[in-house]
mmCIF file of N, CA and C in Angstrom:
data_model
loop_
_atom_site.group_PDB
_atom_site.id
_atom_site.type_symbol
_atom_site.label_atom_id
_atom_site.label_comp_id
_atom_site.label_asym_id
_atom_site.label_seq_id
_atom_site.Cartn_x
_atom_site.Cartn_y
_atom_site.Cartn_z
ATOM 1 N N ILE E 209 0.649 -0.628 0.060
ATOM 2 C CA ILE E 209 -0.199 -0.515 -0.209
ATOM 3 C C ILE E 209 1.308 1.454 0.205
ATOM 4 N N LYS E 210 0.646 2.530 -1.025
ATOM 5 C CA LYS E 210 1.702 3.152 -1.375
ATOM 6 C C LYS E 210 1.375 3.942 -0.156
ATOM 7 N N GLY E 211 2.664 5.013 0.343
ATOM 8 C CA GLY E 211 2.794 5.367 1.473
ATOM 9 C C GLY E 211 2.085 5.344 3.411
ATOM 10 N N GLY E 212 1.735 4.256 2.993
ATOM 11 C CA GLY E 212 1.170 2.702 4.323
ATOM 12 C C GLY E 212 0.401 3.958 5.276
ATOM 13 N N HIS E 213 -0.299 3.514 6.682
ATOM 14 C CA HIS E 213 -0.694 4.031 7.125
ATOM 15 C C HIS E 213 -0.647 3.648 8.148
ATOM 16 N N ALA E 214 -0.996 4.313 9.504
ATOM 17 C CA ALA E 214 -0.096 4.414 10.726
ATOM 18 C C ALA E 214 -1.738 3.230 11.463
ATOM 19 N N VAL E 215 -1.878 2.901 11.974
ATOM 20 C CA VAL E 215 -2.557 2.064 13.456
ATOM 21 C C VAL E 215 -2.783 2.044 14.234
ATOM 22 N N PRO E 216 -3.470 2.772 15.605
ATOM 23 C CA PRO E 216 -3.070 1.980 16.605
ATOM 24 C C PRO E 216 -3.454 0.603 17.358
ATOM 25 N N ILE E 217 -3.393 -0.319 17.152
ATOM 26 C CA ILE E 217 -3.424 -1.580 18.138
ATOM 27 C C ILE E 217 -4.033 -2.284 19.298
ATOM 28 N N LEU E 218 -5.233 -2.563 19.549
ATOM 29 C CA LEU E 218 -6.136 -2.511 20.437
ATOM 30 C C LEU E 218 -5.739 -3.820 21.364
ATOM 31 N N GLY E 219 -6.232 -5.258 20.636
ATOM 32 C CA GLY E 219 -5.667 -5.663 20.858
ATOM 33 C C GLY E 219 -6.061 -6.969 19.910
ATOM 34 N N TYR E 220 -5.778 -8.100 20.461
ATOM 35 C CA TYR E 220 -5.301 -9.322 19.700
ATOM 36 C C TYR E 220 -6.096 -10.729 20.034
ATOM 37 N N ASP E 221 -6.525 -12.261 18.797
ATOM 38 C CA ASP E 221 -6.796 -12.413 19.750
ATOM 39 C C ASP E 221 -6.613 -13.749 18.669
ATOM 40 N N SER E 222 -7.418 -15.259 18.448
ATOM 41 C CA SER E 222 -6.529 -16.014 17.343
ATOM 42 C C SER E 222 -6.577 -15.820 16.194
ATOM 43 N N ARG E 223 -7.507 -15.259 15.844
ATOM 44 C CA ARG E 223 -8.886 -14.827 14.467
ATOM 45 C C ARG E 223 -7.983 -13.378 13.724
ATOM 46 N N GLY E 224 -7.333 -12.813 15.474
ATOM 47 C CA GLY E 224 -6.523 -11.447 13.965
ATOM 48 C C GLY E 224 -5.914 -10.800 15.724
ATOM 49 N N LEU E 225 -6.033 -8.846 14.599
ATOM 50 C CA LEU E 225 -6.004 -7.068 15.438
ATOM 51 C C LEU E 225 -6.545 -6.916 15.629
ATOM 52 N N TYR E 226 -7.048 -6.108 16.126
ATOM 53 C CA TYR E 226 -7.913 -5.655 16.115
ATOM 54 C C TYR E 226 -7.496 -3.491 15.867
ATOM 55 N N CYS E 227 -7.464 -3.009 15.316
ATOM 56 C CA CYS E 227 -7.462 -1.204 15.021
ATOM 57 C C CYS E 227 -8.154 -0.489 15.146
ATOM 58 N N VAL E 228 -8.094 0.944 14.781
ATOM 59 C CA VAL E 228 -8.652 1.785 15.114
ATOM 60 C C VAL E 228 -8.242 2.533 13.733
ATOM 61 N N THR E 229 -9.026 1.985 12.755
ATOM 62 C CA THR E 229 -8.464 3.323 11.471
ATOM 63 C C THR E 229 -10.611 3.217 11.087
ATOM 64 N N TRP E 230 -10.147 5.045 10.056
ATOM 65 C CA TRP E 230 -11.667 5.256 9.902
ATOM 66 C C TRP E 230 -12.222 5.107 10.902
ATOM 67 N N GLY E 231 -12.142 5.552 11.810
ATOM 68 C CA GLY E 231 -13.170 6.044 12.651
ATOM 69 C C GLY E 231 -13.668 4.829 13.711
ATOM 70 N N ALA E 232 -13.551 3.523 13.578
ATOM 71 C CA ALA E 232 -13.903 2.659 13.900
ATOM 72 C C ALA E 232 -12.782 1.900 14.606
ATOM 73 N N VAL E 233 -13.445 0.899 15.233
ATOM 74 C CA VAL E 233 -12.880 -0.831 15.939
ATOM 75 C C VAL E 233 -12.793 -1.800 14.499
ATOM 76 N N GLN E 234 -11.844 -1.932 13.951
ATOM 77 C CA GLN E 234 -11.449 -2.463 12.357
ATOM 78 C C GLN E 234 -10.868 -3.846 13.371
ATOM 79 N N LYS E 235 -11.234 -5.585 12.350
ATOM 80 C CA LYS E 235 -10.018 -6.589 12.562
ATOM 81 C C LYS E 235 -9.208 -7.356 11.557
ATOM 82 N N MET E 236 -7.927 -7.089 11.736
ATOM 83 C CA MET E 236 -7.258 -7.218 10.840
ATOM 84 C C MET E 236 -7.244 -9.314 10.219
ATOM 85 N N THR E 237 -6.498 -8.974 9.712
ATOM 86 C CA THR E 237 -6.603 -10.796 9.954
ATOM 87 C C THR E 237 -5.420 -11.220 10.120
ATOM 88 N N TRP E 238 -4.701 -12.763 10.449
ATOM 89 C CA TRP E 238 -3.026 -12.414 9.994
ATOM 90 C C TRP E 238 -2.383 -12.691 8.283
ATOM 91 N N ASP E 239 -3.913 -13.606 8.412
ATOM 92 C CA ASP E 239 -3.248 -13.179 6.840
ATOM 93 C C ASP E 239 -3.353 -11.575 6.490
ATOM 94 N N TRP E 240 -3.742 -11.040 6.607
ATOM 95 C CA TRP E 240 -3.847 -9.967 6.424
ATOM 96 C C TRP E 240 -2.856 -8.879 6.445
ATOM 97 N N TRP E 241 -2.783 -9.185 7.415
ATOM 98 C CA TRP E 241 -0.677 -8.194 8.889
ATOM 99 C C TRP E 241 0.064 -9.505 7.959
ATOM 100 N N SER E 242 0.157 -10.145 7.803
ATOM 101 C CA SER E 242 1.485 -10.967 7.466
ATOM 102 C C SER E 242 1.638 -10.263 5.849
ATOM 103 N N VAL E 243 0.953 -10.497 5.041
ATOM 104 C CA VAL E 243 1.197 -9.665 3.261
ATOM 105 C C VAL E 243 0.954 -7.854 3.779
ATOM 106 N N TYR E 244 0.987 -7.261 4.286
ATOM 107 C CA TYR E 244 0.190 -6.061 4.833
ATOM 108 C C TYR E 244 1.188 -4.758 5.527
ATOM 109 N N GLY E 245 1.500 -5.513 7.064
ATOM 110 C CA GLY E 245 2.136 -4.964 7.411
ATOM 111 C C GLY E 245 3.517 -5.711 7.876
ATOM 112 N N ASP E 246 3.646 -3.568 8.117
ATOM 113 C CA ASP E 246 5.482 -4.141 7.795
ATOM 114 C C ASP E 246 6.666 -3.663 8.965
ATOM 115 N N GLU E 247 6.082 -3.835 9.539
ATOM 116 C CA GLU E 247 6.307 -2.236 10.731
ATOM 117 C C GLU E 247 5.571 -2.441 12.469
ATOM 118 N N ALA E 248 5.657 -2.016 13.351
ATOM 119 C CA ALA E 248 5.004 -2.362 14.793
ATOM 120 C C ALA E 248 6.292 -2.188 15.912
ATOM 121 N N TRP E 249 5.912 -0.781 16.597
ATOM 122 C CA TRP E 249 6.088 -0.134 17.243
ATOM 123 C C TRP E 249 5.569 -0.462 17.969
ATOM 124 N N VAL E 250 5.812 -0.407 20.093
ATOM 125 C CA VAL E 250 5.468 -1.093 20.935
ATOM 126 C C VAL E 250 6.620 0.114 21.277
ATOM 127 N N ILE E 251 5.976 0.904 22.611
ATOM 128 C CA ILE E 251 5.470 1.605 23.435
ATOM 129 C C ILE E 251 5.589 1.229 25.271
ATOM 130 N N LEU E 252 6.839 1.569 25.736
ATOM 131 C CA LEU E 252 6.408 1.153 26.654
ATOM 132 C C LEU E 252 6.526 2.171 27.816
ATOM 133 N N SER E 253 6.034 2.460 29.037
ATOM 134 C CA SER E 253 6.013 3.676 29.681
ATOM 135 C C SER E 253 6.692 3.111 30.766
ATOM 136 N N GLU E 254 7.718 3.992 31.426
ATOM 137 C CA GLU E 254 8.323 4.669 32.301
ATOM 138 C C GLU E 254 7.254 3.260 33.606
ATOM 139 N N GLU E 255 6.171 4.068 34.331
ATOM 140 C CA GLU E 255 6.090 3.466 35.221
ATOM 141 C C GLU E 255 6.115 1.522 34.968
ATOM 142 N N PHE E 256 4.850 1.193 33.794
ATOM 143 C CA PHE E 256 5.208 -0.277 33.058
ATOM 144 C C PHE E 256 6.195 -1.033 32.862
ATOM 145 N N GLN E 257 7.652 0.017 33.072
ATOM 146 C CA GLN E 257 9.372 -0.617 32.954
ATOM 147 C C GLN E 257 10.083 -0.783 34.214
ATOM 148 N N GLU E 258 8.741 0.095 35.395
ATOM 149 C CA GLU E 258 9.712 0.561 36.505
ATOM 150 C C GLU E 258 8.916 -1.252 37.801
ATOM 151 N N ALA E 259 7.553 -1.334 36.658
ATOM 152 C CA ALA E 259 6.871 -2.609 37.860
ATOM 153 C C ALA E 259 7.003 -3.700 37.782
ATOM 154 N N GLY E 260 8.028 -3.350 36.201
ATOM 155 C CA GLY E 260 8.675 -5.564 36.093
ATOM 156 C C GLY E 260 7.120 -5.889 35.618
ATOM 157 N N LYS E 261 6.372 -5.898 36.328
ATOM 158 C CA LYS E 261 5.589 -6.633 35.587
ATOM 159 C C LYS E 261 3.863 -6.063 35.996
ATOM 160 N N ILE E 262 3.502 -6.124 34.564
ATOM 161 C CA ILE E 262 1.871 -5.952 34.309
ATOM 162 C C ILE E 262 1.441 -6.709 34.409
ATOM 163 N N GLU E 263 0.025 -7.066 34.813
ATOM 164 C CA GLU E 263 -1.063 -8.483 34.370
ATOM 165 C C GLU E 263 -1.476 -9.213 33.901
ATOM 166 N N GLY E 264 0.503 -9.955 34.098
ATOM 167 C CA GLY E 264 1.366 -11.688 33.682
ATOM 168 C C GLY E 264 2.199 -11.010 33.000
ATOM 169 N N ILE E 265 1.900 -9.719 32.432
ATOM 170 C CA ILE E 265 3.453 -9.682 31.100
ATOM 171 C C ILE E 265 4.822 -8.869 31.924
ATOM 172 N N ASP E 266 5.692 -9.994 31.637
ATOM 173 C CA ASP E 266 7.028 -10.179 32.141
ATOM 174 C C ASP E 266 8.051 -9.159 30.934
ATOM 175 N N VAL E 267 8.686 -7.788 32.404
ATOM 176 C CA VAL E 267 8.869 -6.768 30.310
ATOM 177 C C VAL E 267 9.818 -7.319 30.284
ATOM 178 N N ALA E 268 10.728 -7.246 31.886
ATOM 179 C CA ALA E 268 12.667 -8.379 31.181
ATOM 180 C C ALA E 268 12.311 -8.690 30.106
ATOM 181 N N MET E 269 11.259 -10.103 30.024
ATOM 182 C CA MET E 269 10.747 -11.213 28.873
ATOM 183 C C MET E 269 9.724 -10.018 27.425
ATOM 184 N N LEU E 270 9.911 -9.880 27.529
ATOM 185 C CA LEU E 270 9.064 -8.810 26.547
ATOM 186 C C LEU E 270 10.106 -7.551 25.697
ATOM 187 N N LYS E 271 11.124 -7.088 26.789
ATOM 188 C CA LYS E 271 12.596 -6.619 25.572
ATOM 189 C C LYS E 271 13.131 -7.839 24.930
ATOM 190 N N ALA E 272 13.199 -9.046 25.602
ATOM 191 C CA ALA E 272 13.926 -9.808 24.933
ATOM 192 C C ALA E 272 13.436 -10.288 23.555
ATOM 193 N N ASP E 273 12.200 -9.650 23.635
ATOM 194 C CA ASP E 273 11.784 -11.150 22.704
ATOM 195 C C ASP E 273 11.472 -9.636 21.387
ATOM 196 N N LEU E 274 11.244 -8.638 21.979
ATOM 197 C CA LEU E 274 11.305 -7.740 21.021
ATOM 198 C C LEU E 274 12.061 -6.778 20.004
ATOM 199 N N ALA E 275 13.626 -7.213 20.965
ATOM 200 C CA ALA E 275 14.794 -6.745 20.845
ATOM 201 C C ALA E 275 15.576 -8.102 19.637
ATOM 202 N N SER E 276 14.679 -9.286 19.478
ATOM 203 C CA SER E 276 14.863 -10.741 18.749
ATOM 204 C C SER E 276 13.998 -10.386 17.506
ATOM 205 N N PHE E 277 14.052 -9.059 17.128
ATOM 206 C CA PHE E 277 12.952 -9.257 16.046
ATOM 207 C C PHE E 277 14.344 -8.726 14.966
#
């Protein structure tokens, strides 16, 4: 897609990702993402990093996973 289109991802499940685009929450299937998704950004707030683990997410493990890509 020429020029791209940035969207915030709100969540995901086994069927795909859920993003906000064109004024509504839209589902992107995993197949769609594998064809058109070419980059993703993650924002880790300072509070999230200082806590170390929030809602079952281990920050150190998340950083290691992200660094492996």
